[in-house]
Amino acid sequence: MRFRAQKRAWFMFKYVFMCFVAICLVGCDKAPLNQLQHIKQNKVLRVGTLAGPGNYYQGTTGEQGFEYELASEFANELGVELHIVPYFNLDELFARLDAGDLDIVASAVSFHPSRTAQYRFGPTYRMISQKLVYKQGREWPRDFDDIKVPITVLAHSNHVIALEEAKTSHPHLSWEVVSDKGEEELLQAIIDGEIDYTITDSHSLALFRRYHPTVSIAFSVTKDEHVAWMMRNEKDDSLYALLPAFFARVQQNNFLATLEEKYFGHIEEFNYVNTLAFVEAVHSTLPTYLKWFKSYSKQHNIDWRLLAAVSYQESMWDPRAKSPTGVRGIMMLTQPTAKKVGVTNRLNAQQNIEGGAKYLRILFDRMPEEIQQPDSTWLALASYNVGWGHVRDARNITADQGGDPNNWADVKKRLPLLTKKRYYRNTRYGYARGDVAVTYVDNIRRYYDALVWLEDNGALLPDSSKASSQTTPVDNPDKASEVEKQQ
């Protein structure tokens, strides 16, 4: 009996021991999660970027920015949530990537071979160049030989790498690196006279000069640099292997082109005189009419800055403005349009602004439901300039050519075709200056962006008392009626 009990105990011990060994072996054979599995398990993609208008910022409608939207699209494909972390200098951004706190850096960083030992780059999705800039009015340096003082640049940026390469042929070249400022702060320091020169990327400069035209380009330091996402240089290819297919898709389905147009398409051209005149008018003229822009925009559910931008494009905020075709006033209304929106005196600035707001609301409401924002706004603005019928013709041409008629970036390419007989002869409304409409919309978008920035930074003057007390013929209804008849 005792022997049987001992035998049962031995078998029980043996069975438990074998189970324990099996469990250990199974645990040892289980491989650690790779990067993609870790992301999907936690349901979060961690992306780092530099805060700024070209990458990521908090706008009136929430999180915005080229890199933010591109990273959001990638996170959606992975079926995870995007956790984007904005940084204010490259030191911390790269440090967090090195520490494994980030999966990707999406910050318009250009590829350079010197970085490949530590990082690897995804596919190219944009091209930029580096520009050396200075303040307008100072002596124009034509190349590095004309620069006798240190150039201030961001630490760990490709600007430093470019200067190191330039020093081989320009031994006198010197520079100072800073970590406590961002790219926009360095550009502002140029304006304030705190530094003489800096190097900036072309897209950042274009955005900045919408409201600071006195920053001038001396010369290009580099050309055609390839922008790509960055990751740590590791053996784990699980996430990295998905990038080529992702960028191929967003190029093929026009998502990338749409983003490019949304954030940078309207700033490709820069006119120093025009931009400077606008910034000056914001301080000298806008306060006179600011009260009415705000009041009637609110009444008709329009962003007042957009209404003011349209008005500046139309008349440069001149209530006496008149075109050869007979449109008049601060919003440049035709007689039929003025009658439609209840304006009796087009030279009356208050009436004209109210009428312009009413007409814009009509155009906004006319947009088909399938057109999403902000495309519907840009198409409506094109209609303000060239007429909805011609915009519809351009949309039809877009669809015939395989583009998306609900996408402003696609329609924008076809609007200029309305000046060519082989295209407009097959349309319902015929010839139109579609190229002018494209420039018109781009200008308004630049003025709008500038007003948004100026207001967000407290740089707008308050409403002027002139808006309620001015009694010149322009703003007095009776006198305005007489003046318009005489003219």
Coordinates of C-alpha atoms in Angstrom, one line a residue:
M1 CA 0.0 0.0 0.0
R2 CA 2.8 2.3 0.9
F3 CA 4.7 1.4 -2.2
R4 CA 1.6 2.2 -4.4
A5 CA 1.3 5.6 -2.7
Q6 CA 4.9 6.4 -3.3
K7 CA 4.6 5.3 -6.9
R8 CA 1.6 7.6 -7.5
A9 CA 3.4 10.5 -5.9
W10 CA 6.4 9.9 -8.1
F11 CA 4.2 9.9 -11.3
M12 CA 2.4 13.1 -10.1
F13 CA 5.8 14.8 -9.5
K14 CA 7.0 13.7 -12.9
Y15 CA 3.9 14.9 -14.6
V16 CA 4.0 18.4 -12.9
F17 CA 7.7 18.7 -13.7
M18 CA 7.2 17.9 -17.4
C19 CA 4.3 20.4 -17.6
F20 CA 6.5 23.0 -16.0
V21 CA 9.3 22.3 -18.5
A22 CA 6.9 22.4 -21.5
I23 CA 5.5 25.8 -20.3
C24 CA 9.1 27.1 -20.0
L25 CA 10.0 25.8 -23.5
V26 CA 6.9 27.4 -25.0
G27 CA 7.7 30.7 -23.3
C28 CA 11.3 30.6 -24.5
D29 CA 10.2 29.9 -28.1
K30 CA 7.9 32.9 -28.2
A31 CA 9.6 35.6 -30.2
P32 CA 9.4 39.3 -29.1
L33 CA 7.0 41.5 -30.9
N34 CA 8.4 43.4 -33.9
Q35 CA 7.8 47.1 -34.4
L36 CA 4.6 46.7 -36.5
Q37 CA 3.2 44.1 -34.1
H38 CA 3.9 46.4 -31.1
I39 CA 2.2 49.4 -32.9
K40 CA -0.9 47.3 -33.6
Q41 CA -1.0 45.8 -30.2
N42 CA -1.0 49.2 -28.6
K43 CA -3.1 50.6 -31.4
V44 CA -1.0 53.8 -31.6
L45 CA 1.5 55.1 -34.2
R46 CA 3.9 57.6 -32.5
V47 CA 5.1 60.3 -34.9
G48 CA 7.4 63.2 -34.1
T49 CA 7.5 66.5 -36.0
L50 CA 8.6 70.1 -35.6
A51 CA 5.8 72.4 -34.7
G52 CA 5.1 74.9 -37.5
P53 CA 2.7 75.8 -40.3
G54 CA 4.4 73.5 -42.7
N55 CA 4.2 70.4 -40.5
Y56 CA 1.8 70.6 -37.6
Y57 CA -0.2 73.3 -35.8
Q58 CA -3.5 73.8 -34.0
G59 CA -5.8 75.6 -36.4
T60 CA -9.3 76.9 -36.0
T61 CA -10.7 73.5 -36.9
G62 CA -8.3 71.5 -34.7
E63 CA -5.0 69.8 -35.7
Q64 CA -3.7 70.7 -39.1
G65 CA -0.6 70.6 -41.2
F66 CA 0.9 68.8 -44.2
E67 CA 2.8 66.2 -42.2
Y68 CA -0.1 65.8 -39.7
E69 CA -2.5 64.8 -42.5
L70 CA 0.0 62.6 -44.3
A71 CA 0.8 60.7 -41.0
S72 CA -3.0 60.5 -40.2
E73 CA -3.5 58.7 -43.6
F74 CA -0.7 56.2 -42.8
A75 CA -2.2 55.6 -39.3
N76 CA -5.6 55.0 -40.9
E77 CA -4.1 52.4 -43.2
L78 CA -2.5 50.6 -40.2
G79 CA -5.9 50.7 -38.4
V80 CA -4.3 52.5 -35.4
E81 CA -4.6 55.9 -33.7
L82 CA -2.1 58.6 -34.6
H83 CA -0.2 60.1 -31.7
I84 CA 1.7 63.0 -33.1
V85 CA 4.2 64.8 -30.9
P86 CA 5.2 68.3 -31.8
Y87 CA 8.8 69.4 -30.8
F88 CA 10.3 72.8 -30.9
N89 CA 13.9 71.9 -31.8
L90 CA 15.7 69.1 -33.7
D91 CA 17.8 68.2 -30.6
E92 CA 14.9 66.8 -28.7
L93 CA 13.1 65.4 -31.8
F94 CA 16.1 63.3 -32.8
A95 CA 16.8 62.4 -29.1
R96 CA 13.3 61.0 -28.7
L97 CA 13.7 59.0 -32.0
D98 CA 17.0 57.6 -30.8
A99 CA 15.5 56.6 -27.5
G100 CA 12.7 54.6 -29.2
D101 CA 9.9 57.0 -28.0
L102 CA 8.9 57.6 -31.6
D103 CA 8.2 55.3 -34.5
I104 CA 8.7 57.9 -37.3
V105 CA 9.9 61.4 -37.7
A106 CA 7.7 63.2 -40.3
S107 CA 9.0 66.8 -40.3
A108 CA 10.1 67.7 -43.9
V109 CA 13.6 66.5 -43.2
S110 CA 15.7 66.1 -46.4
F111 CA 17.8 63.1 -47.1
H112 CA 21.6 63.3 -46.7
P113 CA 24.1 60.4 -46.9
S114 CA 25.8 61.5 -43.7
R115 CA 22.6 60.6 -41.7
T116 CA 22.3 57.0 -43.1
A117 CA 24.6 55.5 -40.5
Q118 CA 22.1 56.3 -37.7
Y119 CA 18.8 56.7 -39.6
R120 CA 17.1 55.4 -42.6
F121 CA 14.8 57.3 -44.9
G122 CA 11.5 56.3 -46.5
P123 CA 10.6 57.2 -50.1
T124 CA 10.9 60.7 -51.4
Y125 CA 7.6 62.6 -51.4
R126 CA 8.6 66.2 -51.8
M127 CA 11.5 68.3 -53.1
I128 CA 12.9 71.4 -51.3
S129 CA 15.9 73.6 -51.4
Q130 CA 17.9 75.6 -48.8
K131 CA 17.9 79.4 -49.1
L132 CA 20.3 81.8 -47.4
V133 CA 18.2 84.8 -46.4
Y134 CA 18.7 88.4 -45.1
K135 CA 16.7 91.5 -44.4
Q136 CA 15.4 93.5 -47.4
G137 CA 17.3 96.8 -47.6
R138 CA 20.7 95.5 -46.6
E139 CA 23.5 94.8 -49.0
W140 CA 22.7 91.7 -51.1
P141 CA 25.2 88.9 -50.7
R142 CA 25.5 87.0 -54.0
D143 CA 27.5 84.1 -52.6
F144 CA 29.4 82.9 -49.5
D145 CA 32.4 85.1 -50.3
D146 CA 30.2 88.2 -49.6
I147 CA 29.4 87.0 -46.0
K148 CA 31.9 88.2 -43.4
V149 CA 29.9 87.4 -40.2
P150 CA 28.6 84.1 -38.7
I151 CA 25.4 82.6 -40.2
T152 CA 22.9 81.5 -37.5
V153 CA 21.3 78.1 -38.1
L154 CA 19.4 75.4 -36.3
A155 CA 21.5 72.8 -34.5
H156 CA 21.4 69.3 -36.1
S157 CA 19.8 70.6 -39.2
N158 CA 20.8 69.9 -42.8
H159 CA 21.7 73.6 -42.9
V160 CA 24.7 72.8 -40.8
I161 CA 25.7 69.9 -43.1
A162 CA 25.4 72.3 -46.1
L163 CA 27.7 74.8 -44.4
E164 CA 30.2 72.1 -43.5
E165 CA 30.4 71.1 -47.2
A166 CA 30.6 74.8 -48.3
K167 CA 33.5 75.5 -46.0
T168 CA 35.8 73.3 -48.0
S169 CA 35.7 75.9 -50.8
H170 CA 35.1 78.9 -48.5
P171 CA 37.5 78.5 -45.6
H172 CA 36.5 81.8 -44.0
L173 CA 32.9 80.6 -43.6
S174 CA 31.6 80.5 -40.0
W175 CA 28.3 79.9 -38.3
E176 CA 26.5 79.7 -35.0
V177 CA 24.1 76.9 -34.1
V178 CA 21.0 77.5 -31.8
S179 CA 18.7 75.0 -30.1
D180 CA 16.4 77.4 -28.3
K181 CA 14.7 78.8 -31.4
G182 CA 12.7 77.4 -34.3
E183 CA 12.9 78.2 -38.0
E184 CA 10.2 80.9 -37.8
E185 CA 12.0 82.5 -34.8
L186 CA 15.2 82.7 -36.8
L187 CA 13.4 84.4 -39.7
Q188 CA 11.8 86.8 -37.2
A189 CA 15.2 87.5 -35.8
I190 CA 16.3 88.5 -39.3
I191 CA 13.5 91.1 -39.4
D192 CA 14.2 92.3 -35.9
G193 CA 17.9 92.8 -36.8
E194 CA 19.1 90.3 -34.1
I195 CA 21.0 88.2 -36.6
D196 CA 22.3 89.0 -40.1
Y197 CA 21.8 85.7 -42.0
T198 CA 20.2 82.3 -41.6
I199 CA 19.5 79.4 -43.9
T200 CA 15.9 78.1 -44.2
D201 CA 14.0 75.6 -46.3
S202 CA 12.2 76.8 -49.3
H203 CA 8.7 75.7 -48.2
S204 CA 9.1 77.3 -44.7
L205 CA 10.3 80.5 -46.3
A206 CA 7.4 80.7 -48.7
L207 CA 4.9 80.3 -45.8
F208 CA 6.6 82.9 -43.7
R209 CA 6.8 85.5 -46.5
R210 CA 3.0 85.6 -46.8
Y211 CA 3.0 88.1 -44.0
H212 CA 6.7 89.1 -43.7
P213 CA 7.8 90.1 -47.2
T214 CA 11.0 91.9 -45.9
V215 CA 12.9 88.6 -45.6
S216 CA 14.8 88.3 -48.9
I217 CA 16.6 85.4 -50.6
A218 CA 20.3 86.0 -51.1
F219 CA 21.0 82.8 -53.0
S220 CA 20.2 79.1 -53.0
V221 CA 22.5 77.0 -50.8
T222 CA 21.2 73.7 -52.2
K223 CA 18.8 72.5 -54.8
D224 CA 16.4 69.6 -55.2
E225 CA 16.8 67.9 -51.8
H226 CA 14.7 64.8 -51.3
V227 CA 12.3 65.0 -48.4
A228 CA 11.4 61.7 -46.6
W229 CA 10.2 60.3 -43.3
M230 CA 13.0 59.1 -40.9
M231 CA 13.3 56.0 -38.8
R232 CA 15.9 54.5 -36.6
N233 CA 18.4 52.3 -38.5
E234 CA 17.5 48.9 -37.2
K235 CA 17.2 45.4 -38.5
D236 CA 13.5 45.4 -37.8
D237 CA 11.9 46.1 -41.2
S238 CA 8.3 45.4 -40.3
L239 CA 7.1 49.0 -40.3
Y240 CA 9.7 50.4 -42.8
A241 CA 8.7 47.8 -45.4
L242 CA 5.2 49.3 -45.6
L243 CA 6.3 52.8 -46.5
P244 CA 7.1 52.3 -50.3
A245 CA 3.6 50.9 -50.9
F246 CA 2.0 53.6 -48.9
F247 CA 3.7 56.5 -50.7
A248 CA 3.0 54.8 -54.0
R249 CA -0.7 54.7 -53.2
V250 CA -1.0 58.3 -52.0
Q251 CA 0.8 59.4 -55.2
Q252 CA -1.4 57.3 -57.4
N253 CA -4.8 58.3 -55.7
N254 CA -3.9 62.0 -55.8
F255 CA -3.9 62.3 -52.0
L256 CA -0.4 63.7 -51.9
A257 CA -1.0 66.2 -54.7
T258 CA -4.1 67.4 -52.9
L259 CA -2.2 67.9 -49.7
E260 CA 0.5 69.8 -51.6
E261 CA -2.1 72.1 -53.2
K262 CA -3.9 72.6 -49.9
Y263 CA -0.8 73.8 -47.9
F264 CA 1.6 75.0 -50.5
G265 CA -0.1 75.3 -53.9
H266 CA -1.1 79.0 -53.4
I267 CA 2.3 80.2 -52.2
E268 CA 4.5 79.2 -55.1
E269 CA 4.7 82.7 -56.5
F270 CA 5.9 85.6 -54.3
N271 CA 5.4 89.2 -55.1
Y272 CA 7.3 91.5 -52.8
V273 CA 5.5 94.7 -53.7
N274 CA 2.1 93.2 -53.5
T275 CA 2.7 91.4 -50.2
L276 CA 4.2 94.5 -48.6
A277 CA 1.2 96.6 -49.8
F278 CA -1.2 94.1 -48.3
V279 CA 0.6 94.1 -44.9
E280 CA 0.6 97.9 -44.9
A281 CA -3.1 98.0 -45.8
V282 CA -3.9 95.7 -43.0
H283 CA -2.7 98.3 -40.5
S284 CA -3.7 101.5 -42.4
T285 CA -7.0 100.6 -44.1
L286 CA -8.5 97.4 -42.7
P287 CA -9.4 98.9 -39.3
T288 CA -11.9 101.3 -41.1
Y289 CA -13.9 98.4 -42.4
L290 CA -13.1 95.7 -39.9
K291 CA -16.3 96.1 -37.9
W292 CA -18.5 95.4 -41.0
F293 CA -16.4 92.5 -42.2
K294 CA -16.8 90.9 -38.8
S295 CA -20.5 91.7 -38.4
Y296 CA -21.7 90.6 -41.8
S297 CA -19.5 87.5 -41.9
K298 CA -21.0 86.4 -38.6
Q299 CA -24.5 87.1 -39.9
H300 CA -23.9 84.9 -43.0
N301 CA -21.7 82.3 -41.3
I302 CA -18.5 83.1 -43.2
D303 CA -15.0 83.5 -41.7
W304 CA -14.5 87.3 -41.6
R305 CA -10.9 86.9 -42.7
L306 CA -12.0 85.2 -45.8
L307 CA -14.5 87.9 -46.6
A308 CA -11.8 90.6 -46.0
A309 CA -9.3 88.6 -48.2
V310 CA -11.9 88.5 -51.1
S311 CA -12.5 92.2 -50.7
Y312 CA -8.8 93.0 -50.8
Q313 CA -8.3 90.9 -53.9
E314 CA -11.3 92.6 -55.5
S315 CA -10.6 96.3 -54.7
M316 CA -7.6 96.5 -52.3
W317 CA -10.2 97.7 -49.8
D318 CA -11.0 100.7 -52.0
P319 CA -14.7 101.6 -51.8
R320 CA -14.5 103.7 -54.9
A321 CA -13.0 100.9 -57.0
K322 CA -14.3 100.5 -60.5
S323 CA -13.4 98.1 -63.3
P324 CA -13.8 98.6 -67.1
T325 CA -16.6 96.0 -67.0
G326 CA -18.6 98.1 -64.6
V327 CA -18.2 96.2 -61.3
R328 CA -17.9 98.6 -58.4
G329 CA -17.2 99.1 -54.8
I330 CA -15.2 97.5 -52.1
M331 CA -16.5 94.0 -53.0
M332 CA -16.7 94.8 -56.7
L333 CA -20.3 93.8 -57.3
T334 CA -21.9 93.9 -60.7
Q335 CA -25.2 95.8 -61.0
P336 CA -27.3 92.5 -61.4
T337 CA -25.5 91.0 -58.4
A338 CA -26.0 94.2 -56.3
K339 CA -29.7 94.2 -57.1
K340 CA -29.9 90.5 -56.2
V341 CA -28.4 91.0 -52.8
G342 CA -30.2 94.3 -52.0
V343 CA -27.4 96.8 -52.5
T344 CA -28.8 100.1 -53.8
N345 CA -25.5 102.1 -53.6
R346 CA -22.4 100.1 -54.6
L347 CA -20.2 103.0 -53.4
N348 CA -21.5 102.6 -49.9
A349 CA -18.8 100.5 -48.3
Q350 CA -21.1 99.1 -45.6
Q351 CA -23.8 98.1 -48.1
N352 CA -21.2 96.6 -50.5
I353 CA -19.6 94.5 -47.8
E354 CA -23.0 93.2 -46.7
G355 CA -23.9 92.4 -50.3
G356 CA -20.6 90.7 -50.8
A357 CA -21.2 88.5 -47.8
K358 CA -24.7 87.6 -49.0
Y359 CA -23.4 86.7 -52.4
L360 CA -20.6 84.6 -51.1
R361 CA -23.1 82.7 -48.9
I362 CA -25.2 82.1 -52.0
L363 CA -22.1 80.7 -53.8
F364 CA -21.2 78.5 -50.8
D365 CA -24.7 77.1 -50.6
R366 CA -24.7 76.4 -54.3
M367 CA -21.8 73.9 -54.0
P368 CA -22.8 70.3 -54.5
E369 CA -22.9 68.3 -51.3
E370 CA -20.3 65.8 -52.6
I371 CA -17.6 68.5 -52.6
Q372 CA -15.9 68.6 -49.3
Q373 CA -14.1 71.4 -47.5
P374 CA -11.9 73.2 -48.2
D375 CA -12.4 72.3 -51.9
S376 CA -15.9 73.7 -51.9
T377 CA -14.6 77.1 -50.6
W378 CA -12.0 77.4 -53.3
L379 CA -14.4 76.4 -56.1
A380 CA -16.9 78.9 -54.7
L381 CA -14.3 81.6 -54.8
A382 CA -13.5 80.7 -58.4
S383 CA -17.2 81.1 -59.1
Y384 CA -17.1 84.6 -57.6
N385 CA -14.5 85.5 -60.2
V386 CA -15.4 83.6 -63.3
G387 CA -19.0 82.4 -62.6
W388 CA -20.3 79.0 -61.5
G389 CA -21.2 78.0 -65.1
H390 CA -17.5 78.2 -66.1
V391 CA -16.4 76.4 -63.0
R392 CA -18.9 73.6 -63.9
D393 CA -17.4 73.5 -67.4
A394 CA -13.9 73.0 -65.8
R395 CA -15.3 70.3 -63.5
N396 CA -16.7 68.5 -66.6
I397 CA -13.3 68.7 -68.4
T398 CA -11.6 67.4 -65.2
A399 CA -13.9 64.4 -65.1
D400 CA -13.4 63.7 -68.8
Q401 CA -9.6 63.7 -68.3
G402 CA -9.9 61.2 -65.4
G403 CA -9.5 63.8 -62.6
D404 CA -11.7 64.4 -59.6
P405 CA -14.2 67.2 -60.3
N406 CA -14.8 67.6 -56.6
N407 CA -11.1 68.2 -55.9
W408 CA -9.8 71.8 -56.2
A409 CA -6.3 70.7 -57.1
D410 CA -7.6 68.8 -60.1
V411 CA -10.0 71.4 -61.2
K412 CA -7.3 74.1 -60.8
K413 CA -5.3 72.4 -63.5
R414 CA -8.2 72.5 -66.0
L415 CA -9.6 76.0 -65.4
P416 CA -6.9 77.5 -67.7
L417 CA -8.0 75.2 -70.5
L418 CA -11.1 77.4 -70.8
T419 CA -8.9 79.9 -72.7
K420 CA -8.2 77.3 -75.4
K421 CA -10.7 76.9 -78.2
R422 CA -10.3 73.2 -78.6
Y423 CA -11.6 72.8 -75.0
Y424 CA -14.1 75.7 -74.6
R425 CA -15.9 75.0 -77.8
N426 CA -17.2 71.8 -76.3
T427 CA -18.4 73.4 -73.1
R428 CA -21.8 74.9 -72.3
Y429 CA -20.6 78.4 -71.3
G430 CA -17.7 78.7 -73.7
Y431 CA -14.6 80.9 -73.3
A432 CA -13.4 82.1 -69.9
R433 CA -10.3 83.4 -68.3
G434 CA -9.8 80.4 -66.1
D435 CA -6.2 81.1 -65.6
V436 CA -7.2 84.4 -64.0
A437 CA -9.6 82.6 -61.7
V438 CA -6.7 80.3 -60.5
T439 CA -4.5 83.3 -59.7
Y440 CA -7.5 85.0 -58.1
V441 CA -8.1 82.1 -55.7
D442 CA -4.4 81.7 -54.9
N443 CA -4.1 85.4 -54.0
I444 CA -7.2 85.2 -51.7
R445 CA -5.8 82.2 -50.0
R446 CA -2.5 84.0 -49.3
Y447 CA -4.3 87.1 -48.0
Y448 CA -6.5 84.9 -45.8
D449 CA -3.5 82.9 -44.4
A450 CA -1.8 86.2 -43.6
L451 CA -4.9 87.6 -41.8
V452 CA -5.2 84.4 -39.8
W453 CA -1.5 84.6 -38.7
L454 CA -1.8 88.3 -37.9
E455 CA -4.9 87.8 -35.8
D456 CA -3.5 84.8 -34.0
N457 CA -0.4 86.7 -33.1
G458 CA -2.3 89.8 -31.9
A459 CA -0.9 92.0 -34.8
L460 CA -4.3 93.3 -36.0
L461 CA -5.4 96.8 -35.0
P462 CA -8.8 97.1 -33.4
D463 CA -11.9 98.3 -35.2
S464 CA -11.5 102.0 -36.2
S465 CA -14.1 104.5 -35.2
K466 CA -14.2 105.5 -38.8
A467 CA -16.3 102.5 -39.6
S468 CA -19.2 104.0 -37.7
S469 CA -18.6 107.8 -38.1
Q470 CA -17.2 108.2 -41.6
T471 CA -19.6 110.4 -43.7
T472 CA -17.7 110.8 -47.0
P473 CA -19.6 110.3 -50.2
V474 CA -18.4 106.7 -50.2
D475 CA -20.2 105.8 -47.0
N476 CA -23.2 108.1 -47.0
P477 CA -26.1 106.3 -48.9
D478 CA -27.6 109.4 -50.5
K479 CA -24.3 110.9 -51.6
A480 CA -23.0 107.6 -52.7
S481 CA -26.0 107.2 -55.0
E482 CA -25.4 110.5 -56.6
V483 CA -21.7 109.9 -57.0
E484 CA -22.3 106.5 -58.7
K485 CA -24.8 108.0 -61.1
Q486 CA -22.4 110.8 -62.0
Q487 CA -19.6 108.3 -62.7

